[in-house]
Amino acid sequence: ATTRRDEQGNVIGVVGIGQDITARLAQEREYSKLIDTANAPIFGVGTDGAVNVWNQCAMRLVGYTINEVMGKNLVQEFITKEYRAAVSAVLDEALHGIETANFEFPLMTKGGVRLDVLLNATTRRDEQGNIIGVVGIGQDITGRLAQEREYTRLIDTANAPIFGVNTRGRVNVWNKCAMRLIGYNTEEVMGRSLVQEFITDDFKTAVQAVLDQALAGDETDNFEFPLITKGGARIEVLLNATTRRDE
């Protein structure tokens, strides 16, 4: 609203210049609805770190209602102590325009249960592009991590030698049975080339071919090859080479 004056400066009225924001408000309401009903926990904080977004999925997962979290400091009140510095750093980076994907951290539920969450922290901006906060889209990976720990435990305690290599042929799995059989402990083999350092020269090419095939998705059963123990003894091994995949 702008004051209208005549040539002598006397006020003679008011001029109002309007802007139709119907579509913008409808869009904002739709955005809020999508966040609130999303099938993933979504929270937001302002530039001061106080919670200003908390959707229904976050409510169900963590147990706190909107009224219980709004305006409270996310890091200080809902993050376990050992992760406060790391989570705070992620939020601070997002508040400077540096977004983070797939950051793992724990959240404590209202009932005191620790949840493992995979977070994407996205910078939130106003219409002028000014940073006004952070929106975090989470994924509850508590069950998946528990399954991975159980998988690791089963491998480690299996009554058969089990080893694994990454795509570069470096050892990244070495269970207790392999340790007892071959004599090398985990620290001695991790990150080292299985073929170059633990396979006899006459079988290096053949074993490498089996591993390469498995890395291409072509698995091998009952492949015989020798391994050299830490004490220099040669032992014959029957190998099943299975491709390892991520999610």
CSV table of C-alpha atoms in Angstrom, one decimal:
chain,number,residue,atom,x,y,z
A,1,ALA,CA,0.0,0.0,0.0
A,2,THR,CA,1.5,3.3,-1.2
A,3,THR,CA,0.4,6.8,-0.1
A,4,ARG,CA,-0.9,8.9,-3.0
A,5,ARG,CA,-0.1,12.6,-2.9
A,6,ASP,CA,-0.9,15.6,-5.0
A,7,GLU,CA,1.7,18.1,-6.4
A,8,GLN,CA,1.8,20.0,-3.1
A,9,GLY,CA,2.5,16.8,-1.2
A,10,ASN,CA,-0.9,16.5,0.3
A,11,VAL,CA,-2.2,13.0,0.9
A,12,ILE,CA,-5.1,12.3,-1.4
A,13,GLY,CA,-5.4,8.6,-1.2
A,14,VAL,CA,-3.7,5.2,-1.3
A,15,VAL,CA,-2.5,3.1,-4.2
A,16,GLY,CA,-2.4,-0.7,-3.7
A,17,ILE,CA,-0.4,-2.9,-6.0
A,18,GLY,CA,-1.4,-6.5,-5.6
A,19,GLN,CA,0.0,-9.9,-6.7
A,20,ASP,CA,-2.0,-13.0,-7.2
A,21,ILE,CA,-0.4,-15.7,-5.0
A,22,THR,CA,-3.2,-18.2,-5.2
A,23,ALA,CA,-1.1,-20.7,-7.3
A,24,ARG,CA,1.9,-20.3,-5.0
A,25,LEU,CA,0.0,-20.9,-1.9
A,26,ALA,CA,-1.7,-23.9,-3.5
A,27,GLN,CA,1.7,-25.2,-4.5
A,28,GLU,CA,3.0,-24.7,-0.9
A,29,ARG,CA,0.0,-26.5,0.5
A,30,GLU,CA,0.6,-29.4,-1.9
A,31,TYR,CA,4.3,-29.5,-1.0
A,32,SER,CA,3.4,-29.6,2.7
A,33,LYS,CA,0.9,-32.4,2.1
A,34,LEU,CA,3.4,-34.5,0.1
A,35,ILE,CA,6.0,-34.1,2.9
A,36,ASP,CA,3.5,-34.9,5.7
A,37,THR,CA,2.1,-38.0,4.0
A,38,ALA,CA,5.4,-39.3,2.5
A,39,ASN,CA,6.3,-42.9,3.3
A,40,ALA,CA,9.7,-41.8,4.7
A,41,PRO,CA,10.6,-39.9,7.8
A,42,ILE,CA,11.1,-36.3,6.9
A,43,PHE,CA,12.2,-33.5,9.3
A,44,GLY,CA,13.3,-29.9,8.8
A,45,VAL,CA,15.3,-27.5,10.8
A,46,GLY,CA,15.7,-23.7,10.6
A,47,THR,CA,19.0,-21.9,10.5
A,48,ASP,CA,19.1,-22.1,14.3
A,49,GLY,CA,18.8,-25.9,14.2
A,50,ALA,CA,15.3,-25.9,15.7
A,51,VAL,CA,12.8,-28.4,14.3
A,52,ASN,CA,10.2,-26.8,11.9
A,53,VAL,CA,9.2,-29.8,9.9
A,54,TRP,CA,8.2,-33.2,11.3
A,55,ASN,CA,6.0,-35.5,9.1
A,56,GLN,CA,3.7,-38.3,10.1
A,57,CYS,CA,6.2,-41.0,9.3
A,58,ALA,CA,8.8,-39.4,11.6
A,59,MET,CA,6.0,-39.2,14.2
A,60,ARG,CA,5.3,-42.9,13.9
A,61,LEU,CA,8.9,-44.0,13.7
A,62,VAL,CA,10.4,-41.9,16.5
A,63,GLY,CA,7.2,-41.6,18.7
A,64,TYR,CA,7.2,-37.9,19.3
A,65,THR,CA,4.3,-35.8,18.1
A,66,ILE,CA,4.7,-32.5,16.2
A,67,ASN,CA,3.9,-30.5,19.3
A,68,GLU,CA,6.7,-32.4,21.2
A,69,VAL,CA,9.4,-31.6,18.7
A,70,MET,CA,8.6,-28.3,17.1
A,71,GLY,CA,11.0,-25.5,18.1
A,72,LYS,CA,13.3,-27.9,19.9
A,73,ASN,CA,17.0,-28.4,18.9
A,74,LEU,CA,17.2,-31.5,16.8
A,75,VAL,CA,20.8,-32.3,17.5
A,76,GLN,CA,20.8,-31.6,21.3
A,77,GLU,CA,17.6,-33.3,22.1
A,78,PHE,CA,17.2,-36.2,19.7
A,79,ILE,CA,20.6,-37.4,18.6
A,80,THR,CA,22.8,-39.7,20.7
A,81,LYS,CA,25.8,-37.9,22.2
A,82,GLU,CA,28.5,-39.7,20.2
A,83,TYR,CA,26.9,-38.5,16.9
A,84,ARG,CA,25.9,-35.0,17.8
A,85,ALA,CA,29.1,-33.4,16.4
A,86,ALA,CA,28.8,-35.4,13.1
A,87,VAL,CA,25.1,-34.7,12.6
A,88,SER,CA,25.6,-31.0,13.5
A,89,ALA,CA,28.4,-30.8,10.9
A,90,VAL,CA,26.1,-32.3,8.2
A,91,LEU,CA,23.4,-29.7,9.0
A,92,ASP,CA,25.9,-26.9,9.1
A,93,GLU,CA,27.2,-27.9,5.6
A,94,ALA,CA,23.6,-28.0,4.2
A,95,LEU,CA,23.0,-24.5,5.7
A,96,HIS,CA,26.0,-23.4,3.6
A,97,GLY,CA,24.6,-25.1,0.4
A,98,ILE,CA,26.7,-28.3,0.7
A,99,GLU,CA,24.2,-31.2,0.7
A,100,THR,CA,24.9,-34.7,2.0
A,101,ALA,CA,23.5,-38.0,0.8
A,102,ASN,CA,23.4,-41.4,2.6
A,103,PHE,CA,24.7,-40.2,6.0
A,104,GLU,CA,24.1,-42.9,8.7
A,105,PHE,CA,23.3,-41.8,12.2
A,106,PRO,CA,21.2,-43.0,15.1
A,107,LEU,CA,18.0,-41.4,16.4
A,108,MET,CA,16.6,-42.2,19.9
A,109,THR,CA,12.8,-42.9,20.0
A,110,LYS,CA,10.6,-41.6,22.7
A,111,GLY,CA,10.7,-45.1,24.2
A,112,GLY,CA,14.5,-45.0,24.4
A,113,VAL,CA,15.1,-47.4,21.4
A,114,ARG,CA,18.0,-46.6,19.1
A,115,LEU,CA,17.1,-46.4,15.4
A,116,ASP,CA,19.7,-46.3,12.6
A,117,VAL,CA,18.7,-43.8,10.0
A,118,LEU,CA,20.1,-43.1,6.5
A,119,LEU,CA,19.8,-39.4,5.8
A,120,ASN,CA,19.8,-37.1,2.8
A,121,ALA,CA,20.3,-33.5,4.0
A,122,THR,CA,18.9,-31.0,1.5
A,123,THR,CA,19.3,-27.2,1.7
A,124,ARG,CA,16.0,-25.4,2.0
A,125,ARG,CA,15.7,-22.0,0.2
A,126,ASP,CA,13.1,-19.2,0.0
A,127,GLU,CA,11.9,-17.7,-3.3
A,128,GLN,CA,14.9,-15.4,-3.5
A,129,GLY,CA,17.3,-18.3,-3.1
A,130,ASN,CA,18.2,-17.4,0.5
A,131,ILE,CA,19.0,-20.4,2.7
A,132,ILE,CA,16.3,-20.8,5.3
A,133,GLY,CA,17.0,-24.2,6.7
A,134,VAL,CA,17.6,-27.9,6.0
A,135,VAL,CA,15.2,-30.7,5.1
A,136,GLY,CA,16.3,-34.2,6.0
A,137,ILE,CA,14.8,-37.2,4.2
A,138,GLY,CA,15.5,-40.4,6.2
A,139,GLN,CA,15.3,-44.1,5.8
A,140,ASP,CA,15.0,-46.5,8.7
A,141,ILE,CA,17.9,-49.0,8.2
A,142,THR,CA,17.8,-50.5,11.7
A,143,GLY,CA,16.5,-53.9,10.3
A,144,ARG,CA,19.0,-53.9,7.4
A,145,LEU,CA,21.9,-53.3,9.7
A,146,ALA,CA,20.8,-55.9,12.1
A,147,GLN,CA,20.5,-58.4,9.2
A,148,GLU,CA,24.0,-57.4,8.0
A,149,ARG,CA,25.4,-58.0,11.5
A,150,GLU,CA,23.8,-61.4,11.6
A,151,TYR,CA,25.1,-62.2,8.1
A,152,THR,CA,28.6,-61.2,9.2
A,153,ARG,CA,28.3,-63.3,12.4
A,154,LEU,CA,27.2,-66.3,10.5
A,155,ILE,CA,30.1,-66.0,8.0
A,156,ASP,CA,32.6,-65.4,10.8
A,157,THR,CA,31.5,-68.5,12.8
A,158,ALA,CA,30.8,-70.8,9.9
A,159,ASN,CA,32.5,-74.3,10.0
A,160,ALA,CA,34.1,-73.7,6.6
A,161,PRO,CA,36.8,-71.3,5.4
A,162,ILE,CA,35.1,-68.2,3.9
A,163,PHE,CA,36.9,-65.3,2.2
A,164,GLY,CA,35.7,-62.4,0.1
A,165,VAL,CA,37.4,-60.0,-2.3
A,166,ASN,CA,36.2,-56.7,-3.6
A,167,THR,CA,36.1,-55.7,-7.3
A,168,ARG,CA,39.9,-55.1,-7.2
A,169,GLY,CA,40.6,-58.6,-5.9
A,170,ARG,CA,41.5,-57.2,-2.4
A,171,VAL,CA,40.5,-59.4,0.6
A,172,ASN,CA,37.6,-57.9,2.6
A,173,VAL,CA,36.2,-61.0,4.2
A,174,TRP,CA,38.2,-63.6,6.2
A,175,ASN,CA,36.4,-65.7,8.7
A,176,LYS,CA,37.7,-67.5,11.7
A,177,CYS,CA,37.9,-70.9,10.0
A,178,ALA,CA,40.0,-69.4,7.2
A,179,MET,CA,42.2,-67.9,9.9
A,180,ARG,CA,42.7,-71.3,11.7
A,181,LEU,CA,43.2,-73.2,8.4
A,182,ILE,CA,45.7,-70.9,6.7
A,183,GLY,CA,47.3,-69.2,9.8
A,184,TYR,CA,46.9,-65.6,8.8
A,185,ASN,CA,44.7,-63.4,11.1
A,186,THR,CA,42.3,-60.8,9.7
A,187,GLU,CA,44.7,-57.9,10.0
A,188,GLU,CA,47.4,-59.7,8.0
A,189,VAL,CA,45.1,-60.3,5.0
A,190,MET,CA,42.7,-57.4,4.8
A,191,GLY,CA,43.3,-55.2,1.8
A,192,ARG,CA,45.9,-57.5,0.2
A,193,SER,CA,45.6,-59.2,-3.2
A,194,LEU,CA,44.3,-62.8,-2.7
A,195,VAL,CA,45.7,-64.1,-5.9
A,196,GLN,CA,49.0,-62.4,-5.9
A,197,GLU,CA,49.9,-63.1,-2.3
A,198,PHE,CA,48.2,-66.3,-1.3
A,199,ILE,CA,47.8,-68.5,-4.4
A,200,THR,CA,50.6,-70.6,-5.8
A,201,ASP,CA,52.1,-69.4,-9.0
A,202,ASP,CA,50.8,-72.3,-11.1
A,203,PHE,CA,47.2,-71.5,-10.1
A,204,LYS,CA,47.2,-67.7,-10.1
A,205,THR,CA,45.8,-67.4,-13.7
A,206,ALA,CA,43.1,-69.9,-13.1
A,207,VAL,CA,42.0,-68.5,-9.7
A,208,GLN,CA,42.0,-65.0,-11.2
A,209,ALA,CA,39.8,-66.2,-14.0
A,210,VAL,CA,37.3,-67.7,-11.6
A,211,LEU,CA,37.1,-64.4,-9.6
A,212,ASP,CA,36.8,-62.3,-12.7
A,213,GLN,CA,33.9,-64.5,-13.9
A,214,ALA,CA,32.2,-64.2,-10.6
A,215,LEU,CA,32.6,-60.4,-10.7
A,216,ALA,CA,30.9,-60.5,-14.1
A,217,GLY,CA,28.0,-62.5,-12.5
A,218,ASP,CA,29.1,-66.0,-13.7
A,219,GLU,CA,29.5,-68.1,-10.6
A,220,THR,CA,31.6,-71.2,-10.2
A,221,ASP,CA,31.1,-74.4,-8.1
A,222,ASN,CA,33.6,-77.0,-6.9
A,223,PHE,CA,36.8,-75.4,-8.3
A,224,GLU,CA,39.9,-77.0,-6.9
A,225,PHE,CA,43.0,-74.9,-6.2
A,226,PRO,CA,45.8,-74.8,-3.6
A,227,LEU,CA,46.4,-72.2,-0.9
A,228,ILE,CA,49.7,-71.6,0.8
A,229,THR,CA,49.5,-71.4,4.6
A,230,LYS,CA,51.4,-69.0,6.7
A,231,GLY,CA,53.8,-71.8,7.7
A,232,GLY,CA,54.4,-72.5,4.0
A,233,ALA,CA,52.3,-75.7,3.7
A,234,ARG,CA,50.2,-76.2,0.6
A,235,ILE,CA,46.6,-77.1,1.2
A,236,GLU,CA,44.0,-78.1,-1.4
A,237,VAL,CA,40.7,-76.2,-1.4
A,238,LEU,CA,37.4,-76.8,-3.1
A,239,LEU,CA,35.9,-73.4,-3.9
A,240,ASN,CA,32.4,-72.1,-4.6
A,241,ALA,CA,32.8,-68.6,-6.0
A,242,THR,CA,29.6,-66.6,-5.5
A,243,THR,CA,29.0,-63.1,-6.8
A,244,ARG,CA,28.4,-60.5,-4.1
A,245,ARG,CA,26.0,-57.7,-4.8
A,246,ASP,CA,24.8,-54.6,-3.0
A,247,GLU,CA,21.1,-53.7,-2.5
